[in-house]
mmCIF file of C-alpha atoms in Angstrom:
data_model
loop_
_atom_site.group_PDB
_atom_site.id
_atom_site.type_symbol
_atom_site.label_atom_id
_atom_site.label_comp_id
_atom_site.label_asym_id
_atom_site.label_seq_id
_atom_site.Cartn_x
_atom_site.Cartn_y
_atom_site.Cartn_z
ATOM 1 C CA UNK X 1 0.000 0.000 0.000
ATOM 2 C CA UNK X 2 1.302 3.609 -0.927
ATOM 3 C CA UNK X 3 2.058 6.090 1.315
ATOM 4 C CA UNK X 4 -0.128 8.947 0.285
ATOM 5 C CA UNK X 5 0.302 12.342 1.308
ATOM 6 C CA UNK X 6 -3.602 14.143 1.586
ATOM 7 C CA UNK X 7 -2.983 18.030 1.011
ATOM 8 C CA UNK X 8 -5.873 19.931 1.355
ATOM 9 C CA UNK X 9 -6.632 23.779 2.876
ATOM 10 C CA UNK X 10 -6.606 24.541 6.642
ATOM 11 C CA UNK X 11 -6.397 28.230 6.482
ATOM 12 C CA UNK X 12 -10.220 29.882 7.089
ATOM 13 C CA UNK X 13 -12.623 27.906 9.057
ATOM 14 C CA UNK X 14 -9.828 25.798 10.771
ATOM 15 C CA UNK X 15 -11.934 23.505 12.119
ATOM 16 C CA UNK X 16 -14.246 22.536 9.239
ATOM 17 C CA UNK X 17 -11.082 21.879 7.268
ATOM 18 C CA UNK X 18 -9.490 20.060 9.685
ATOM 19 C CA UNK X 19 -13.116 17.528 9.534
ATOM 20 C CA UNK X 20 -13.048 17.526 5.677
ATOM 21 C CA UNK X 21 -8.976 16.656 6.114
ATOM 22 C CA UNK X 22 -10.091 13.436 8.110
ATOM 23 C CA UNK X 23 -13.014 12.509 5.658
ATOM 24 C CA UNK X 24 -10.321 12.582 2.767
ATOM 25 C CA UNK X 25 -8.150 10.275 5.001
ATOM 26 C CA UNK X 26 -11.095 8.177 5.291
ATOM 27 C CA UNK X 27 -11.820 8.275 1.440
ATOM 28 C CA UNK X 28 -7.860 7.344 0.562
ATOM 29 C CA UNK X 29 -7.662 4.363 2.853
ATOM 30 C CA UNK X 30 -11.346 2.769 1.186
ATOM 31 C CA UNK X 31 -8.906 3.312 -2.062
ATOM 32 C CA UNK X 32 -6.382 1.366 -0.642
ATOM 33 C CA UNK X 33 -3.801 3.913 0.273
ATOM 34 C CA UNK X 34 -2.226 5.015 3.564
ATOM 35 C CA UNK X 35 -3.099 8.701 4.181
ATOM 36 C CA UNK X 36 -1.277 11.274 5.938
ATOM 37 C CA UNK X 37 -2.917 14.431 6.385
ATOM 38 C CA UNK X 38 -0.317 16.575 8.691
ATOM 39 C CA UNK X 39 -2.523 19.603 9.270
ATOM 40 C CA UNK X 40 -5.122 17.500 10.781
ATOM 41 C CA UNK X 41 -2.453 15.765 13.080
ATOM 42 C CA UNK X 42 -0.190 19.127 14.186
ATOM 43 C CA UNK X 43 -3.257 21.297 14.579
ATOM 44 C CA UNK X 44 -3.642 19.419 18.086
ATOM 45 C CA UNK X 45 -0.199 20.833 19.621
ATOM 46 C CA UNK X 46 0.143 24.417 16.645
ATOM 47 C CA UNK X 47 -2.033 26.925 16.285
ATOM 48 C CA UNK X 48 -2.449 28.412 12.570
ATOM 49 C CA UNK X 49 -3.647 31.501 13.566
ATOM 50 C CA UNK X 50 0.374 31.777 15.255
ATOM 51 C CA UNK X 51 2.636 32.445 12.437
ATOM 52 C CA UNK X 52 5.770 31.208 13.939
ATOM 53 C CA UNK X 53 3.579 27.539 14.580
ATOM 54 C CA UNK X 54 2.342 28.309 11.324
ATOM 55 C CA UNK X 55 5.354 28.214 9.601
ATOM 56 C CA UNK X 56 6.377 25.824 11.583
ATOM 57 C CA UNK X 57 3.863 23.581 10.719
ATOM 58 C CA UNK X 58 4.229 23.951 6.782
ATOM 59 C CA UNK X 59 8.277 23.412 7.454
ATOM 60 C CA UNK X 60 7.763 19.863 8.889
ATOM 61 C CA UNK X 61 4.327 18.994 6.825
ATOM 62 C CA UNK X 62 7.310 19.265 3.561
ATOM 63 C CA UNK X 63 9.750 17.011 5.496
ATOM 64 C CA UNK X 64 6.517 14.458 5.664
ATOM 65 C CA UNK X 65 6.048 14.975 1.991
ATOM 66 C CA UNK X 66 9.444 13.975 1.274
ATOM 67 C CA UNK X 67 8.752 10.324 2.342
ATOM 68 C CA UNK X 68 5.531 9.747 0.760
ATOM 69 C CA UNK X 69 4.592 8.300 -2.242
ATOM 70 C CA UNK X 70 2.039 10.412 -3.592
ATOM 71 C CA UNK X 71 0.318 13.537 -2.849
ATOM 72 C CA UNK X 72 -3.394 13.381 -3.055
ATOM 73 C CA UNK X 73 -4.816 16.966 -3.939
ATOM 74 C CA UNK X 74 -8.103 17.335 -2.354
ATOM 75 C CA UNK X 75 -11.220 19.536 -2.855
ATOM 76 C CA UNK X 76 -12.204 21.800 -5.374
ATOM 77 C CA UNK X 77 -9.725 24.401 -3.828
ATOM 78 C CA UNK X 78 -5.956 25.266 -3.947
ATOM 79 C CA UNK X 79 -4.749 27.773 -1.395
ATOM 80 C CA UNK X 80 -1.495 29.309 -1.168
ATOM 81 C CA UNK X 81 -0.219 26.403 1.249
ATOM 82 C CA UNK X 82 -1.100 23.553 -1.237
ATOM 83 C CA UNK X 83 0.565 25.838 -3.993
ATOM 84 C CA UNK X 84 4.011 25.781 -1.690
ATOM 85 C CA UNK X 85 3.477 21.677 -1.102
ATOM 86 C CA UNK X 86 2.380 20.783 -4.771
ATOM 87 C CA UNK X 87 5.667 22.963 -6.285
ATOM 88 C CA UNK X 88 7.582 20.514 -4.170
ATOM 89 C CA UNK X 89 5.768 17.509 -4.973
ATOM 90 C CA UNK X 90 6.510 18.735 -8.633
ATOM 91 C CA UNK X 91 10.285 18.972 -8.224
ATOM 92 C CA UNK X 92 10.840 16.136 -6.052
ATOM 93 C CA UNK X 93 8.885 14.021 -9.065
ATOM 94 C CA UNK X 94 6.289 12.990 -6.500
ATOM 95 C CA UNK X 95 3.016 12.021 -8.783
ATOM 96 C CA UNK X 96 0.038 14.482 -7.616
ATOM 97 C CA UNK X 97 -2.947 12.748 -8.206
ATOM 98 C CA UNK X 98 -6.544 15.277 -7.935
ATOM 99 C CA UNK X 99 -9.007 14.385 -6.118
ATOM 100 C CA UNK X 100 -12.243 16.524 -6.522
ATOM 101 C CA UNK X 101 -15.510 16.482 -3.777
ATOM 102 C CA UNK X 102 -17.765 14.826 -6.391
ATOM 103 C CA UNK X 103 -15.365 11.721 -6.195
ATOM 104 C CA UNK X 104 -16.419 11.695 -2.731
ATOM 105 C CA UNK X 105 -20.027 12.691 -3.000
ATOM 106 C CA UNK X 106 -20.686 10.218 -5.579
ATOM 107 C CA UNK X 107 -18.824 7.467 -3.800
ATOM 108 C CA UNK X 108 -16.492 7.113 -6.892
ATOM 109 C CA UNK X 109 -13.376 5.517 -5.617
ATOM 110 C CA UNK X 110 -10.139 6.220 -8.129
ATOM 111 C CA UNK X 111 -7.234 3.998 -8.358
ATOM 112 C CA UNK X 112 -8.857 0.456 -7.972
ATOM 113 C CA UNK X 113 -7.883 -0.111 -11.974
ATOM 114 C CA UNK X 114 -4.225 -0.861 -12.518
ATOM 115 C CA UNK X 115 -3.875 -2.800 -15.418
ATOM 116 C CA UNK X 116 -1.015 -1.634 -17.652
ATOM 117 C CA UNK X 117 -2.521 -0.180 -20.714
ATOM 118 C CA UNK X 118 -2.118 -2.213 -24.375
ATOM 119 C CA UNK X 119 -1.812 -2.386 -28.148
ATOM 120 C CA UNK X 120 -5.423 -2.324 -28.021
ATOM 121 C CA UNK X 121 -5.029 1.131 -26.302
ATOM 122 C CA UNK X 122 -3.277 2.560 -29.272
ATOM 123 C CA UNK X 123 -4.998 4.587 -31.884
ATOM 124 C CA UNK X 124 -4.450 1.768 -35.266
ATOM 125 C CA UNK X 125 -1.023 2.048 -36.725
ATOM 126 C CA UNK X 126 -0.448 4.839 -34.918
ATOM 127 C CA UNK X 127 3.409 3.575 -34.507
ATOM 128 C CA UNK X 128 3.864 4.681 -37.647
ATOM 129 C CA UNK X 129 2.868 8.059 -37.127
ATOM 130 C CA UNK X 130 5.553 11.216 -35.613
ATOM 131 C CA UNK X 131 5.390 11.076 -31.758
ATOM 132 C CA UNK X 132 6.660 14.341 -30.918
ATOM 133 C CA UNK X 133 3.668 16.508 -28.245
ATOM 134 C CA UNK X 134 1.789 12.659 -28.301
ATOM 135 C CA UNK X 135 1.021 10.798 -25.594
ATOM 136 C CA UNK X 136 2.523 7.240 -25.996
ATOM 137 C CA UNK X 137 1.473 3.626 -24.582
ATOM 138 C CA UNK X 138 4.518 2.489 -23.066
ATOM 139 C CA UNK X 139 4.733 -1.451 -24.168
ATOM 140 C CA UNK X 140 4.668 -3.053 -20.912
ATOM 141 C CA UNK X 141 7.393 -5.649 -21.844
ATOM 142 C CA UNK X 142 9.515 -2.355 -21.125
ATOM 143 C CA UNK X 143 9.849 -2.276 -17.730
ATOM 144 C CA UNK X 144 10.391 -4.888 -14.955
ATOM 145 C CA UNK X 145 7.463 -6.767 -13.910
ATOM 146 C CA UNK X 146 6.430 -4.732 -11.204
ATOM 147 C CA UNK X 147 6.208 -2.092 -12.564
ATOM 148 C CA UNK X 148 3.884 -2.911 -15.394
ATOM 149 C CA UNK X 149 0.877 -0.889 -14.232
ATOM 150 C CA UNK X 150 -1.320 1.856 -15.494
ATOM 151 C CA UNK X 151 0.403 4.435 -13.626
ATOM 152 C CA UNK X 152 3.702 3.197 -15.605
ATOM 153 C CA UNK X 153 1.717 3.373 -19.117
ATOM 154 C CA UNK X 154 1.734 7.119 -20.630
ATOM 155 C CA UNK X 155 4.278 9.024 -21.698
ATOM 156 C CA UNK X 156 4.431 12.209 -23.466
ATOM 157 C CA UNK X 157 7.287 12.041 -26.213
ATOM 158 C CA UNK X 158 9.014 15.753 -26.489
ATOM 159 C CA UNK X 159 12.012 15.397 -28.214
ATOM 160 C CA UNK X 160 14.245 12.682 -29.978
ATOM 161 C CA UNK X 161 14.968 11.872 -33.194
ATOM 162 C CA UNK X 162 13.014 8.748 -33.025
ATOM 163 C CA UNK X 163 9.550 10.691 -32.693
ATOM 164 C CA UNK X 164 10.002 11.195 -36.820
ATOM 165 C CA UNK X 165 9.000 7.908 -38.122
ATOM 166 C CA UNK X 166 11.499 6.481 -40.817
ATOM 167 C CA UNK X 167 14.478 8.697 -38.919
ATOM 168 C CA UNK X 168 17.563 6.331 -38.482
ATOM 169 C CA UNK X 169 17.962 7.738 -34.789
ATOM 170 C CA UNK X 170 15.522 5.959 -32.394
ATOM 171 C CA UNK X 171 15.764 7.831 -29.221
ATOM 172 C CA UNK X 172 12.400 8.897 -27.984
ATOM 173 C CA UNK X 173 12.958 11.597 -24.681
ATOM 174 C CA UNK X 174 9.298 11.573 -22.924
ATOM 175 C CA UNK X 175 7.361 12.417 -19.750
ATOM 176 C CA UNK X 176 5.750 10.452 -17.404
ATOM 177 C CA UNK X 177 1.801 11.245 -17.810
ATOM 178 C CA UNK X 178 1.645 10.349 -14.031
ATOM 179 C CA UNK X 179 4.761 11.401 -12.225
ATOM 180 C CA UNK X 180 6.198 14.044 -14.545
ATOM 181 C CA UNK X 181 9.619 11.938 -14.245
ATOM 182 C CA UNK X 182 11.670 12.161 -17.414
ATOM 183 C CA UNK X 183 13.554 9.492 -19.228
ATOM 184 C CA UNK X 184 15.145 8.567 -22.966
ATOM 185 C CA UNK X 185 13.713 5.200 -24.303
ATOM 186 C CA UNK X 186 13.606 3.593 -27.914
ATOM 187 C CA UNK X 187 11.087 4.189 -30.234
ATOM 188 C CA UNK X 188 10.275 0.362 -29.889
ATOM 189 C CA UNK X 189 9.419 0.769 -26.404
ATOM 190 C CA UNK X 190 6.227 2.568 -27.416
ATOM 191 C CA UNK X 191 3.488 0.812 -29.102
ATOM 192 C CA UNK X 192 1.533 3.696 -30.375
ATOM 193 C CA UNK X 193 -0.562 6.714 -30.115
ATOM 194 C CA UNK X 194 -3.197 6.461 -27.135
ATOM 195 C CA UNK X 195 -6.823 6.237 -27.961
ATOM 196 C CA UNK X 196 -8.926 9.042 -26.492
ATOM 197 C CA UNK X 197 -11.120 6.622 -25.087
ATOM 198 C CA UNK X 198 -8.547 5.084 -23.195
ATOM 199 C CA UNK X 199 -7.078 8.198 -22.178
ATOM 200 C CA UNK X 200 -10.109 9.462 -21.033
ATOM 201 C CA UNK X 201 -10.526 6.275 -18.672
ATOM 202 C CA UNK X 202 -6.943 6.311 -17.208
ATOM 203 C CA UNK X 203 -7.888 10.052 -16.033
ATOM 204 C CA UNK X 204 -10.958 8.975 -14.303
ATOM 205 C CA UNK X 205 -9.331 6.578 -12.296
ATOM 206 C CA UNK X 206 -6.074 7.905 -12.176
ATOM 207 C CA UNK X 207 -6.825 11.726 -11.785
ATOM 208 C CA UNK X 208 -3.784 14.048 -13.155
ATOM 209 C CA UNK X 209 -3.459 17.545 -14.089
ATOM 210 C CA UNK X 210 -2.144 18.043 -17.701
ATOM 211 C CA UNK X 211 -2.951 20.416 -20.359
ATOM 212 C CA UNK X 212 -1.947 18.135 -23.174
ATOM 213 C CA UNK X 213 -4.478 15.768 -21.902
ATOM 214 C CA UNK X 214 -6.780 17.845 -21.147
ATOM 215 C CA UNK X 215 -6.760 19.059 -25.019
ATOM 216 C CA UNK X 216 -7.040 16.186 -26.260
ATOM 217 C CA UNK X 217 -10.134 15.233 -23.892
ATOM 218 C CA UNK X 218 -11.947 18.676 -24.795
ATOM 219 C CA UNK X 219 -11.297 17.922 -28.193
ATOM 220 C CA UNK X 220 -12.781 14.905 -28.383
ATOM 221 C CA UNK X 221 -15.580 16.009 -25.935
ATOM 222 C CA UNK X 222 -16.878 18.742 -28.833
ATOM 223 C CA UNK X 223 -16.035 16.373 -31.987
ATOM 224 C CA UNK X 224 -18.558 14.111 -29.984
ATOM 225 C CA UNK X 225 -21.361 16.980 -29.412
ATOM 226 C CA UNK X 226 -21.109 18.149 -32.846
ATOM 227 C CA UNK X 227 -21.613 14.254 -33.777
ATOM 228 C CA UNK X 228 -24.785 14.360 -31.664
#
């Protein structure tokens, strides 16, 4: 089970946001995670409303998110202390996953899917297509076994000279979809283009924030309506 670090506000009504901190705790662990919600645990012995125990608090809520797995992102809001704790989620490479009050309200737990993604993912023949801005379906048989999952499956290619199909180079630089972590891999690690479809599934139950995504999503979204 991850280690899942639950960042939410605190600031405001302290003590309704310290409540909604615990029922996000409660909503991680029925996904199967671990949470750790700091401001809901150092609020018993620091007062916010102090700005030396304030700070104080945010300084040792990082050195918590340096051990964890994940950051969860809860709520429909991001205040100025979950800006600070997300930038260094972001540079330490620490996957933020979002997780909005309607997945709560509507009982719709997120992560219970893992299944690495597959050929039958990728948009047809789309390996022979450039790769360069695309988001990629990693070919499973790429990485060790345990580490085959859907969180492992989409990358977005942004430079090499294997994104041009036909170039005699083959090295494809891309992005981790999930944890933003960078790496060079052949172009034959990839097996394609991702479907929309599929995209649009791995975001429901694997929540990230990412404008190429998100594009492609929207896009599809109004190519449907003006189908309809």
């Amino acid at each position: 089970m991850k280690l899942v670090y639950i960042c939410s506000p605190l600031r405001g009504v302290v003590e309704e946001n310290i409540k909604k901190a615990n029922r996000y705790c409660e909503y991680a662990a029925g996904c199967d995670a671990v949470p750790l919600a700091p401001h809901a645990i150092f609020t018993a012995y620091l007062q916010d409303n102090i700005p030396e125990q304030r700070e104080k608090g945010l300084k040792m809520g990082l050195a918590l998110l340096r051990r964890c797995d994940e950051m969860w992102c809860c709520g429909d809001e991001i205040t100025q202390g979950m800006q600070g704790e997300i930038d260094l989620a972001t540079k330490l490479n620490i996957p933020i996953v979002y997780v909005l009050d309607h997945h709560m309200e509507e009982g719709l737990k997120i992560r219970q899917e893992n299944k690495a993604l597959d050929t039958e993912d990728c948009i047809l023949r789309s390996n022979e297509m450039d790769y360069e801005d695309k988001i990629l379906v990693l070919n499973p048989e790429a990485l060790m076994t345990s580490r085959r999952t859907a969180e492992n499956s989409l990358w977005i290619a942004y430079n090499g000279f294997g994104c041009t199909f036909g170039a005699r180079g083959q090295a494809v630089y891309a992005k981790s979809l999930f944890s933003g972590q960078e790496c060079r891999w052949e172009r034959a690690d990839f097996l394609g283009i991702v479907r929309p479809e599929s995209l649009k599934q791995w975001l429901e139950n694997t929540p990230v924030k990412n404008e190429v995504a998100e594009t492609l999503i929207n896009e599809q979204d109004q190519d449907l309506e003006m189908t309809l």
